[in-house]
Coordinates of C-alpha atoms in Angstrom, one line a residue:
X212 CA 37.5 6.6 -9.8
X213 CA 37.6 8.2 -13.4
X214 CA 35.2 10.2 -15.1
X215 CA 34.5 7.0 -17.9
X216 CA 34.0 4.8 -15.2
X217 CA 31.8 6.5 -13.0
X218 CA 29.4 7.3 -16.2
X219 CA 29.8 3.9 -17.4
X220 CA 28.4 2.6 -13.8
X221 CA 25.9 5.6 -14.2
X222 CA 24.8 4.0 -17.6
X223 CA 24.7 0.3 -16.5
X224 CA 22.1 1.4 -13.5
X225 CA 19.7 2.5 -16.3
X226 CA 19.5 -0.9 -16.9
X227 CA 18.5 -2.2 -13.4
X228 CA 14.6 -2.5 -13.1
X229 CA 13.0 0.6 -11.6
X230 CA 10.8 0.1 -8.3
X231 CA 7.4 0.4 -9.8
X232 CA 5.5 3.2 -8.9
X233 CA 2.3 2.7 -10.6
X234 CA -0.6 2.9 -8.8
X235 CA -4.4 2.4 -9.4
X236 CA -5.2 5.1 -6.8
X237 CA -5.2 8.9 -6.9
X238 CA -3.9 10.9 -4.2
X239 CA -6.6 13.9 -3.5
X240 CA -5.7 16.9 -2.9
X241 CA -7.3 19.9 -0.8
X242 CA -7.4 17.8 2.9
X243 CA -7.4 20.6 5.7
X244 CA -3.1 21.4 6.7
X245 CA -2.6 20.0 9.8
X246 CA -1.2 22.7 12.4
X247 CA 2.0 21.1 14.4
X248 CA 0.7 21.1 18.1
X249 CA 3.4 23.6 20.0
X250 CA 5.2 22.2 22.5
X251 CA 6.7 25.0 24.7
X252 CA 10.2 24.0 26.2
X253 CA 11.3 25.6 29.6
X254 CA 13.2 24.8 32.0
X255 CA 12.6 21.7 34.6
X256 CA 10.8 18.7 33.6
X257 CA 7.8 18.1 32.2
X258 CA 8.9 18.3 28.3
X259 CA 9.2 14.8 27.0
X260 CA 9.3 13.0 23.7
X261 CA 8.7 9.4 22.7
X262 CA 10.3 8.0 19.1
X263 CA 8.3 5.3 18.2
X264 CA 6.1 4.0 15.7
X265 CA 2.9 4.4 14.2
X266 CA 0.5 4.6 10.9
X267 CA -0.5 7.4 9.0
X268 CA -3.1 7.3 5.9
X269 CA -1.5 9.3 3.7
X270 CA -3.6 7.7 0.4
X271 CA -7.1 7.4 2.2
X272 CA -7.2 3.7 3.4
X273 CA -3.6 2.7 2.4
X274 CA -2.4 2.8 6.5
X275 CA 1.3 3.4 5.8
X276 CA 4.4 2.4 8.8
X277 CA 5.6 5.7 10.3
X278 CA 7.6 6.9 13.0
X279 CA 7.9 10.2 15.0
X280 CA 8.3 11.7 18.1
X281 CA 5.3 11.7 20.5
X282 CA 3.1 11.2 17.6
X283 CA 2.4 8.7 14.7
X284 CA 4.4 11.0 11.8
X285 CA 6.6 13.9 13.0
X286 CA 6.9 15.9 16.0
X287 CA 5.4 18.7 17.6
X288 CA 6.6 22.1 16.6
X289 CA 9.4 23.0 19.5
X290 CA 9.2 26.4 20.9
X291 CA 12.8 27.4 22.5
X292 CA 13.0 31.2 24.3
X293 CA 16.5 32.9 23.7
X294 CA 18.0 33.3 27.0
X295 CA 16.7 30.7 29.0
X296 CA 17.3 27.0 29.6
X297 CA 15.4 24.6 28.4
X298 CA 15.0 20.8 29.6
X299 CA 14.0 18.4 27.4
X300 CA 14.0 14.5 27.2
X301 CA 14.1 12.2 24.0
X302 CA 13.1 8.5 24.7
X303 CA 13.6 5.7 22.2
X304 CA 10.6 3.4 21.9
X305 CA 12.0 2.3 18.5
X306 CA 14.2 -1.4 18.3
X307 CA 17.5 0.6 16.9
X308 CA 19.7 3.9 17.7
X309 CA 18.5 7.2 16.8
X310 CA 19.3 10.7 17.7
X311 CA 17.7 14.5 18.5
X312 CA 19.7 16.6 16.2
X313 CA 18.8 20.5 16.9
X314 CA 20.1 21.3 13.1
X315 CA 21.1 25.5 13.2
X316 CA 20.9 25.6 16.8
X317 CA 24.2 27.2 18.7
X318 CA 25.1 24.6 21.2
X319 CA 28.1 22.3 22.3
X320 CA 29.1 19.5 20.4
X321 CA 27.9 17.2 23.3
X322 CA 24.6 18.6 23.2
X323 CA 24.3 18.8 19.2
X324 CA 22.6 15.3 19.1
X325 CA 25.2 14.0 15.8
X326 CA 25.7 10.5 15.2
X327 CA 28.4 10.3 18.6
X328 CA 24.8 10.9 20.3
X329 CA 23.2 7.7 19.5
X330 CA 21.4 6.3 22.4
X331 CA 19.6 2.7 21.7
X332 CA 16.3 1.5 22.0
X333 CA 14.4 2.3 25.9
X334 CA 16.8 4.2 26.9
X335 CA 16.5 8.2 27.5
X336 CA 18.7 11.6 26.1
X337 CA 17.5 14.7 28.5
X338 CA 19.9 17.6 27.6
X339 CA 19.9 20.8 29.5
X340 CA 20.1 23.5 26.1
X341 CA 21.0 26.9 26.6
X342 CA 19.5 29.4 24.4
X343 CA 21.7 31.4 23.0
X344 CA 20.3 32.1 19.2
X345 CA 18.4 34.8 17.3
X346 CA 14.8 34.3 16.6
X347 CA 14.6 31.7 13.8
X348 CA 12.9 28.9 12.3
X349 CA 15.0 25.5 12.6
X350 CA 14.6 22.3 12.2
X351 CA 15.2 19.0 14.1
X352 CA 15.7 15.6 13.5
X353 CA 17.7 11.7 13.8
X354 CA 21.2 11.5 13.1
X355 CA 22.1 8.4 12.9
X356 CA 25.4 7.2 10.7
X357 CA 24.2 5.1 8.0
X358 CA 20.6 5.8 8.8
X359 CA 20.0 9.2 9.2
X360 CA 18.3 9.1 5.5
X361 CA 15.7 5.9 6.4
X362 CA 14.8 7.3 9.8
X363 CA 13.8 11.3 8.4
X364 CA 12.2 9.4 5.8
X365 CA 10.0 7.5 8.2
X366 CA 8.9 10.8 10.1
X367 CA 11.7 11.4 12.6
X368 CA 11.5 14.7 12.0
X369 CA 10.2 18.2 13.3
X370 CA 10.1 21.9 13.2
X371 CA 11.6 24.5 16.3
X372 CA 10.9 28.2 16.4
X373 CA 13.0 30.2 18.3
X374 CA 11.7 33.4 20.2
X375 CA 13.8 36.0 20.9
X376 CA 12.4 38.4 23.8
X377 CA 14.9 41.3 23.6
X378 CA 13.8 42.4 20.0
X379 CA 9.7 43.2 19.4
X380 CA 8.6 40.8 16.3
X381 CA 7.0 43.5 13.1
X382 CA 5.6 40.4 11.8
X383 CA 2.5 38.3 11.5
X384 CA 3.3 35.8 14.9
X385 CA -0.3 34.4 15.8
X386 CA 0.8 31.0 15.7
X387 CA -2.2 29.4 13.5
X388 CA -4.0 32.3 12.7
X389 CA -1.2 34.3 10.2
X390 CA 1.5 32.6 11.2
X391 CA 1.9 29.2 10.0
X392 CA 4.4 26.1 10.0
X393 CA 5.1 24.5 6.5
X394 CA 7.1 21.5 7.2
X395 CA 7.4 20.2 2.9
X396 CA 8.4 16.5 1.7
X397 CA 8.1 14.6 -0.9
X398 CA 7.2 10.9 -0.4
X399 CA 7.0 7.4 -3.0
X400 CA 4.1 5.4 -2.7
X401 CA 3.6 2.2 -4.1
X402 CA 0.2 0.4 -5.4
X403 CA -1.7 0.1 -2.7
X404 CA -0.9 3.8 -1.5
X405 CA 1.3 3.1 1.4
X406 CA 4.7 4.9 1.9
X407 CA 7.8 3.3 0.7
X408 CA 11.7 3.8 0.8
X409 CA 14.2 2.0 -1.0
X410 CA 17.2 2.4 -2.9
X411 CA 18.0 1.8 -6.3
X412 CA 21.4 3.1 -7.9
X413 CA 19.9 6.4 -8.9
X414 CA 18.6 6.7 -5.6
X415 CA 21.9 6.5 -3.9
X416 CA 23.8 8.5 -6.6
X417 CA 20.9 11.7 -6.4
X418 CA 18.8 11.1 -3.5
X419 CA 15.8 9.7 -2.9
X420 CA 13.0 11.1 -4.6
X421 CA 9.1 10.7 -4.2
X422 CA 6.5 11.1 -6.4
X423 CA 3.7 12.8 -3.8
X424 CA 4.2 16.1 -2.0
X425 CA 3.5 16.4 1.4
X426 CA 2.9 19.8 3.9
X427 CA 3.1 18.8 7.4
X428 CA 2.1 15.1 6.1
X429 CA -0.6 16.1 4.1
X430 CA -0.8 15.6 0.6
X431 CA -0.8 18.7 -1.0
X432 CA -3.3 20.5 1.8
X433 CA -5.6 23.4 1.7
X434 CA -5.1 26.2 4.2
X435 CA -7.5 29.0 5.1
X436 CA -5.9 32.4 5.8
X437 CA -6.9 35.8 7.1
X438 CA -7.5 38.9 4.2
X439 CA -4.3 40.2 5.0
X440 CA -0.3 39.2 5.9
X441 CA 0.4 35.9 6.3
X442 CA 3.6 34.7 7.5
X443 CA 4.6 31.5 6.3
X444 CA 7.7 29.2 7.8
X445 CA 8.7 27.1 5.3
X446 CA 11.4 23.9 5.9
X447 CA 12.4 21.9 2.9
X448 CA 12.6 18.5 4.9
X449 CA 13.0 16.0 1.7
X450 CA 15.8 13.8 1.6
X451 CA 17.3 15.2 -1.7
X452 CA 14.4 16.7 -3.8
X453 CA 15.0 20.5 -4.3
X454 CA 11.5 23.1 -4.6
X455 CA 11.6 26.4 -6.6
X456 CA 8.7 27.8 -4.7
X457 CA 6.4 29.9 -6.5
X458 CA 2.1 31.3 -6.8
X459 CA 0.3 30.6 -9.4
X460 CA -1.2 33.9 -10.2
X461 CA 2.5 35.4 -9.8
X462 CA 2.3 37.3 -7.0
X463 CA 4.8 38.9 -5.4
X464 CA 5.4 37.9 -1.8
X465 CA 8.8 39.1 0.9
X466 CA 11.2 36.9 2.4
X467 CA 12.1 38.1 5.8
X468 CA 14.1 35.2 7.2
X469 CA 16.9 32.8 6.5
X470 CA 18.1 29.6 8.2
X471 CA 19.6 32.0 10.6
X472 CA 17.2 34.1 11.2
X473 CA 15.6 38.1 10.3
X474 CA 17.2 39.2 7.3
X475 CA 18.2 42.8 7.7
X476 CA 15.2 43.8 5.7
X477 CA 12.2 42.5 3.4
X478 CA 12.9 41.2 0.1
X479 CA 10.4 41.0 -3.0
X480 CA 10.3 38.0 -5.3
X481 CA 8.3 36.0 -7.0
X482 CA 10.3 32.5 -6.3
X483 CA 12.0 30.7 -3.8
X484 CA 14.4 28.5 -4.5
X485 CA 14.6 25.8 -1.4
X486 CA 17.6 22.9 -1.1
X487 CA 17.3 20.1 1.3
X488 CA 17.2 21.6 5.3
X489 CA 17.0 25.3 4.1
X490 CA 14.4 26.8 5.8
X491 CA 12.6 30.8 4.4
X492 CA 10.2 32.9 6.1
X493 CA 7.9 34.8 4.0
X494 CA 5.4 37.2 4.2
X495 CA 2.6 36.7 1.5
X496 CA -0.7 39.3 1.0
X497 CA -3.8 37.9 1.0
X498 CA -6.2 41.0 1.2
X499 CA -7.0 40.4 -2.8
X500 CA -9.0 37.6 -1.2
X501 CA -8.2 35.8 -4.6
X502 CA -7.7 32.1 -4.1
X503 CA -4.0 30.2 -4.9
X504 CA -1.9 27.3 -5.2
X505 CA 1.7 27.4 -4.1
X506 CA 3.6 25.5 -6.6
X507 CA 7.1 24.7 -7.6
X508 CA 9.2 23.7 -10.6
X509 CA 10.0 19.7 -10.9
X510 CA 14.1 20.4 -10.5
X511 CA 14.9 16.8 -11.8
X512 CA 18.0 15.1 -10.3
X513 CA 20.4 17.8 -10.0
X514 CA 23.9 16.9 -10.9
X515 CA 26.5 17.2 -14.0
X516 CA 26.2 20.4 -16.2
X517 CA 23.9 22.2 -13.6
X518 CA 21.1 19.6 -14.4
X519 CA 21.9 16.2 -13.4
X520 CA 24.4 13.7 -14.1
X521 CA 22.5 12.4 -16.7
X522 CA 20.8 15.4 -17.2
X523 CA 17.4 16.7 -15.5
X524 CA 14.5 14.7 -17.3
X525 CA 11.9 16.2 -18.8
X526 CA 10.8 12.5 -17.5
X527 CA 11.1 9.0 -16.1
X528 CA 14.8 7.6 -17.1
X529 CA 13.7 4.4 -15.4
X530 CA 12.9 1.4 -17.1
X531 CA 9.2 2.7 -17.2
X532 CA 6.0 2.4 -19.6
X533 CA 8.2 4.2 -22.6
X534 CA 11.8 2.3 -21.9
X535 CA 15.2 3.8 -20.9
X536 CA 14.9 6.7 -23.1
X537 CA 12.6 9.2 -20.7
X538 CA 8.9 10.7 -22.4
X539 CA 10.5 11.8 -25.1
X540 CA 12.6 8.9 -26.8
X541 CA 15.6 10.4 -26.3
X542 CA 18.2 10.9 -23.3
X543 CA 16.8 13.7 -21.0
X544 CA 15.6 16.9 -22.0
X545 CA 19.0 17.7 -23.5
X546 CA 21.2 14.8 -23.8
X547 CA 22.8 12.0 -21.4
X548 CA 25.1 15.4 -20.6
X549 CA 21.9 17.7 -20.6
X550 CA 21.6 20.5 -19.4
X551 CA 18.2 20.8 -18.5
X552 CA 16.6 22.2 -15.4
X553 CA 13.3 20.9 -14.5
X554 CA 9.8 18.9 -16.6
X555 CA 7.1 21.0 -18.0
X556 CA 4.6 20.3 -14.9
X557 CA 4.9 22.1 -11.9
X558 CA 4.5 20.8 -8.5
X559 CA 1.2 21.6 -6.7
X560 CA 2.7 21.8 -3.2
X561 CA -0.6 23.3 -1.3
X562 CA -3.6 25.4 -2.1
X563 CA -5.0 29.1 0.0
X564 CA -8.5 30.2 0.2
X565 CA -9.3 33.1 2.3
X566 CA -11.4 33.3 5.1
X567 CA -14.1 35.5 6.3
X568 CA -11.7 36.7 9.7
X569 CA -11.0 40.3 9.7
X570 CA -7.1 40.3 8.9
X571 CA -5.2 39.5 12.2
X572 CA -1.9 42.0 13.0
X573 CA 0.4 44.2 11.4
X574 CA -1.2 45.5 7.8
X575 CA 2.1 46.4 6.6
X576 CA 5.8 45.1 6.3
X577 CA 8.4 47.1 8.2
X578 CA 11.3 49.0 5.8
X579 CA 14.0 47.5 8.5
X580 CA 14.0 43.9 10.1
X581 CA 15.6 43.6 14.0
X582 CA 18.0 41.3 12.7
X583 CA 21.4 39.7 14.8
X584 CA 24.4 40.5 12.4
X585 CA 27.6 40.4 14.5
X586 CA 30.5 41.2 12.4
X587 CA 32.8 38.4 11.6
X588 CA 36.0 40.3 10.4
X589 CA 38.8 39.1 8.2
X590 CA 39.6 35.1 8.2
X591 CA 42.7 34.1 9.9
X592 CA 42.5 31.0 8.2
X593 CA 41.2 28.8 5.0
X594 CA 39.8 25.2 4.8
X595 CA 39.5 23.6 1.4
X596 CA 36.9 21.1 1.5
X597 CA 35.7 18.5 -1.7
X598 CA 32.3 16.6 -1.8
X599 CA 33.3 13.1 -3.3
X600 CA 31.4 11.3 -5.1
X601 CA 33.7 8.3 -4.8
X602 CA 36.3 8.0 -2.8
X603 CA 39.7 6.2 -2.9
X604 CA 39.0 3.1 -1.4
X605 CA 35.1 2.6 -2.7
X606 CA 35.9 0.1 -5.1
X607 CA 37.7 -2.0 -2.9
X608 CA 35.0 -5.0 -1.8
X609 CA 32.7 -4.2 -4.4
X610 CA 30.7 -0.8 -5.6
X611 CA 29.6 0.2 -2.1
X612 CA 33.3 -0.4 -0.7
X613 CA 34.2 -3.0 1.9
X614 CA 32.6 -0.6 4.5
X615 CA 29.6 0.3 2.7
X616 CA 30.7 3.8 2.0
X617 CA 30.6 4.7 -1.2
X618 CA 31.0 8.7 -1.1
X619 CA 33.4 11.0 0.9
X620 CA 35.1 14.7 1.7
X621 CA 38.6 15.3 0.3
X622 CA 38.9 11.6 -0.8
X623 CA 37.9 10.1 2.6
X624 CA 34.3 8.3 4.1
X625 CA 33.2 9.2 7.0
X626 CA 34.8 7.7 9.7
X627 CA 33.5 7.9 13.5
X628 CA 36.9 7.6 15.3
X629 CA 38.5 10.5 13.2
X630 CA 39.0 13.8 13.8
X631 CA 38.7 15.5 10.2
X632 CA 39.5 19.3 11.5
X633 CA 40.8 21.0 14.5
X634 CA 39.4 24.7 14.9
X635 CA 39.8 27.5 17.3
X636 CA 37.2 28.9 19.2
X637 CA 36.6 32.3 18.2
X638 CA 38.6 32.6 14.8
X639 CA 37.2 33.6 11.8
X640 CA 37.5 31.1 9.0
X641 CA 37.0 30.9 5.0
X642 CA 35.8 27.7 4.2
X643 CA 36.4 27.0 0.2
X644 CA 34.1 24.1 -0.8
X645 CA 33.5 22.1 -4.2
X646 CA 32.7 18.7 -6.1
X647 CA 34.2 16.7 -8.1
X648 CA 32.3 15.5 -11.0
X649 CA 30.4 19.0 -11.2
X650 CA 27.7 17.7 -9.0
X651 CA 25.3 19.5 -7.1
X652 CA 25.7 18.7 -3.6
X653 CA 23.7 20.7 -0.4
X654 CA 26.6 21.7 2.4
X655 CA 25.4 21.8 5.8
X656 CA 27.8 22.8 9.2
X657 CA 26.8 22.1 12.7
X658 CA 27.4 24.6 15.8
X659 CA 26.7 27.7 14.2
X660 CA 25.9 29.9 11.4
X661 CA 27.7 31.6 8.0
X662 CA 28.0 33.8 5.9
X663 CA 27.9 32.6 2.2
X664 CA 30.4 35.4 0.3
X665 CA 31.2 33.0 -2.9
X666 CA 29.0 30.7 -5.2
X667 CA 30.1 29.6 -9.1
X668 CA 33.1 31.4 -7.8
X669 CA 31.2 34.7 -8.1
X670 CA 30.8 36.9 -5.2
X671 CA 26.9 37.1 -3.6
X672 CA 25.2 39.8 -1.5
X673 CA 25.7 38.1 1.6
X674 CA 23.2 40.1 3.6
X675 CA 20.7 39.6 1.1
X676 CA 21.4 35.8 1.6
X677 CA 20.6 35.9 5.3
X678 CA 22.8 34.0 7.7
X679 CA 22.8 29.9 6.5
X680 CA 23.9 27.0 8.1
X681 CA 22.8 25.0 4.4
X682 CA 24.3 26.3 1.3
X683 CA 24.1 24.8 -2.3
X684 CA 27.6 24.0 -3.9
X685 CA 27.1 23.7 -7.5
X686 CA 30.5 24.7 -8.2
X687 CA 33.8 26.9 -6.0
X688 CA 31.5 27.8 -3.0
X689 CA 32.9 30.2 0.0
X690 CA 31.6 30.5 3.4
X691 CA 32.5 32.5 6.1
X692 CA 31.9 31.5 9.7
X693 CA 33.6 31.4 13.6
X694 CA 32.5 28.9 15.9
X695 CA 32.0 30.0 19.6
X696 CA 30.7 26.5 21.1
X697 CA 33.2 23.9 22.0
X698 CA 33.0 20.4 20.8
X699 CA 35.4 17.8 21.8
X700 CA 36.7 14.4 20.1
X701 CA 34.1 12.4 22.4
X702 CA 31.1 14.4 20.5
X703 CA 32.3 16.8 17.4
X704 CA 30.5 18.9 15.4
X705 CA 30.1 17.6 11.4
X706 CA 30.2 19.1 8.0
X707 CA 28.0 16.8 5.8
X708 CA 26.0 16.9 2.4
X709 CA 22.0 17.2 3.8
X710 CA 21.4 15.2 0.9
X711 CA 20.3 12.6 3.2
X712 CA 21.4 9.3 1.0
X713 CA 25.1 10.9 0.0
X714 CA 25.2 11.3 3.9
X715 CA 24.7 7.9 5.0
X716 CA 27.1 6.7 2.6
X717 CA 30.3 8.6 3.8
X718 CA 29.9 12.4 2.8
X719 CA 30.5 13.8 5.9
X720 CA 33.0 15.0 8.5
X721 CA 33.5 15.8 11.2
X722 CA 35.6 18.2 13.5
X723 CA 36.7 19.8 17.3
X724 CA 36.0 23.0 18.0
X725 CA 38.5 24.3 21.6

């Protein structure tokens, strides 16, 4: 598709009526966080999940549909040792095909849980994992082609720490006490306060978007903490939306971990910038005992220019209470090609007070993290790889294409019965990714973990970066990465945007790794 006619369908969606979001209710802040209850997977049986459905009030008495796993919204928090098998079955009390993806974890292709995995409604997945990855914070969820974006959505999701027992952990680790699970959403609501999904044009073009912020499917909770270090675990589980994490008062606070895992050492910063899947560890002080909110910039529909295809709003560019032309009267913050970044109100995300317990562990951050950094040499090999936005055959049959896919990688949909790549166990590769349209896209690779080296086509601090298995491509992006688990053409590993509605529409491939 041109450039004129992909911004003249951009234009004409304008037009389409806007789900109405209104609402004569107020969603209250300040409800306790709910702490994930840990489920501790060893070997043998015993460690079961159910999918299935359920209701959450999420708006007090609005009871909204949910799903999850073993409970009515989420999962339990899965705790994996490094070293060890671990048993665990997924039954489907749902009426259509899900998956258990273990997204970051090192494991064959045929126990990855991608779409190949599907298994339908009543019947049972109980793969035999073997542990074989650093201590990290990852994340799991369904994977289902077409779906994967509705079924997240609806609470098919969850956190996993992994333990490693060879390295002694320098940080906070009392589960509940100062160390904690932030599992962040965001979530649309409509009237009556009960949780909706559906997609309009912008919707499929940017990713769905909600207008409520949930931690651990809370809105926007309060958490008490010890006077001391606090080490939060934060997953950015939204389908598209992207968080710029920051405090209030503008305090300081240390990452220590990546997707990966340990980062070689602490880091300082005062924000934390968070695409869809990315998961941080920091390490925040509370002995100030000052109260705070956790906060984050509104990043608007990221896209063309570095702010959006039609530009980041400074607000609604639906047909809402002040028309097509956003809060302002005019075309975005900066012009239907703007180049804006985010509104003027920040996101409350979740608020801290301090409690009267004396501080719990370590009082001070270690100079040097025990972090797993095998070297990965030169590549003997380079991949080019292009997020579409539309590929060749999408007009064919109508907008969506005859096929329903709409998006693609190097001009193709997904497809299930093709092998996209072929790589070699063991081989280090450079993969060179980028969009078309200058769109901002979040690039996510199953089986293992990389090393970003390249992004705007400037070269990054890799070790600084941590290792990722989720990196944002807003222009040339280069990864470097080897794959040491197998996966065959009966269940490959896949490359995919983790934008969860460019997913479902084709961006994604998928490849054999022998």
């Amino acid at each position: 598709m041109r450039r004129r006619e992909f911004l003249s369908l951009a234009a004409a969606s304008l037009a389409t009526p806007a789900l109405n979001i209104s609402r004569a209710w107020a969603a209250e802040p300040g409800a306790p966080l709910l702490i994930p209850e840990v489920m501790d997977i060893a070997p043998g049986a015993g460690n079961a999940l159910d999918a299935r459905r359920g209701t959450r009030d999420f708006i007090a008495g609005a009871a909204s549909e949910t799903w999850g796993y073993s409970q009515e919204y989420l999962g339990p928090l899965l705790r994996f040792r490094r070293g060890r098998i671990a048993n665990i079955s997924v039954t489907n009390r749902l009426d259509e095909p899900i998956t258990a993806h273990w997204h970051g974890m090192h494991v064959p292709g045929y126990l990855d849980g991608g779409p190949q995995l599907a298994f339908g409604p009543g019947e049972t997945w109980a793969p035999e994992l073997p542990i074989d990855h650093p201590a990290a914070t990852l994340f799991y969820h369904s994977h289902i082609h077409g779906r994967t974006g509705p079924q997240v959505y609806r609470g098919l999701a969850g956190m996993i720490i992994i333990d490693d027992p060879g390295i002694k952990d320098p940080l906070p680790h009392d589960y509940g006490v100062n160390d904690f699970p932030l599992i962040v959403q965001d979530r649309r609501f409509d009237r009556s306060g009960r949780m909706i999904y559906g997609l309009g044009m912008m919707d499929r073009m940017h990713g769905f978007r909600g207008d409520q912020i949930l931690v651990n499917g809370v809105v926007r909770p309060k958490l008490t903490v010890p006077a001391g270090l606090v080490r939060l675990r934060i997953l950015n589980a939204s389908n598209a939306r992207v968080y710029d994490f920051r405090f209030t008062d503008g305090r300081q606070f240390h990452q220590v971990a990546s997707d990966g895992g340990l980062l070689d050492r602490p880091l300082a910063m005062a924000s934390l910038q968070l695409d869809g899947a990315e998961r941080a560890e920091i390490v925040v002080d509370f002995s100030d005992r000052s109260p705070v909110s956790l906060v984050s910039r509104d990043i608007r529909m990221g896209g063309m220019m570095n702010g959006g295809m039609m530009g980041d709003w400074g607000g609604s560019m639906m047909m809402g209470d002040r028309g097509m032309m956003g809060d302002r009267g005019r075309m975005g913050d900066r012009g239907m090609m703007g180049m804006g970044g985010n509104s003027g109100t920040p996101l409350e995300i979740m608020s801290f007070d301090v409690g009267e317990a004396a501080p719990a562990g370590p009082t001070r951050l270690p100079t040097s993290l025990p972090s797993d950094a095998p070297a990965l040499g030169d590549p003997v090999r380079r991949r080019d790889f292009t997020l579409n936005m539309h590929t060749r055959g999408m007009m064919r049959g109508g907008m969506m294409g005859g096929d329903g896919q709409m998006m693609g990688i190097n001009g193709e949909p997904y497809v299930m019965d093709r092998i996209d790549e072929t790589i070699r166990a063991g081989e280090t590769e450079l993969w060179r990714i980028n969009t078309d349209m200058m769109m901002r896209h979040t690039f996510h690779v199953h089986g293992t973990s990389f090393r970003v080296v390249r992004q705007n086509g400037r070269p990054v601090d890799s070790a600084r970066i941590g290792w990722k298995d989720v990196v944002r491509v807003q222009g040339p992006t280069e990864i470097l990465l080897r794959f040491d688990k197998l996966a065959s053409e009966e269940t490959p590993f896949m490359y995919h945007c983790h934008i969860l509605e460019h997913e479902d529409v084709g961006m994604m491939g998928q490849f054999t790794v022998t």
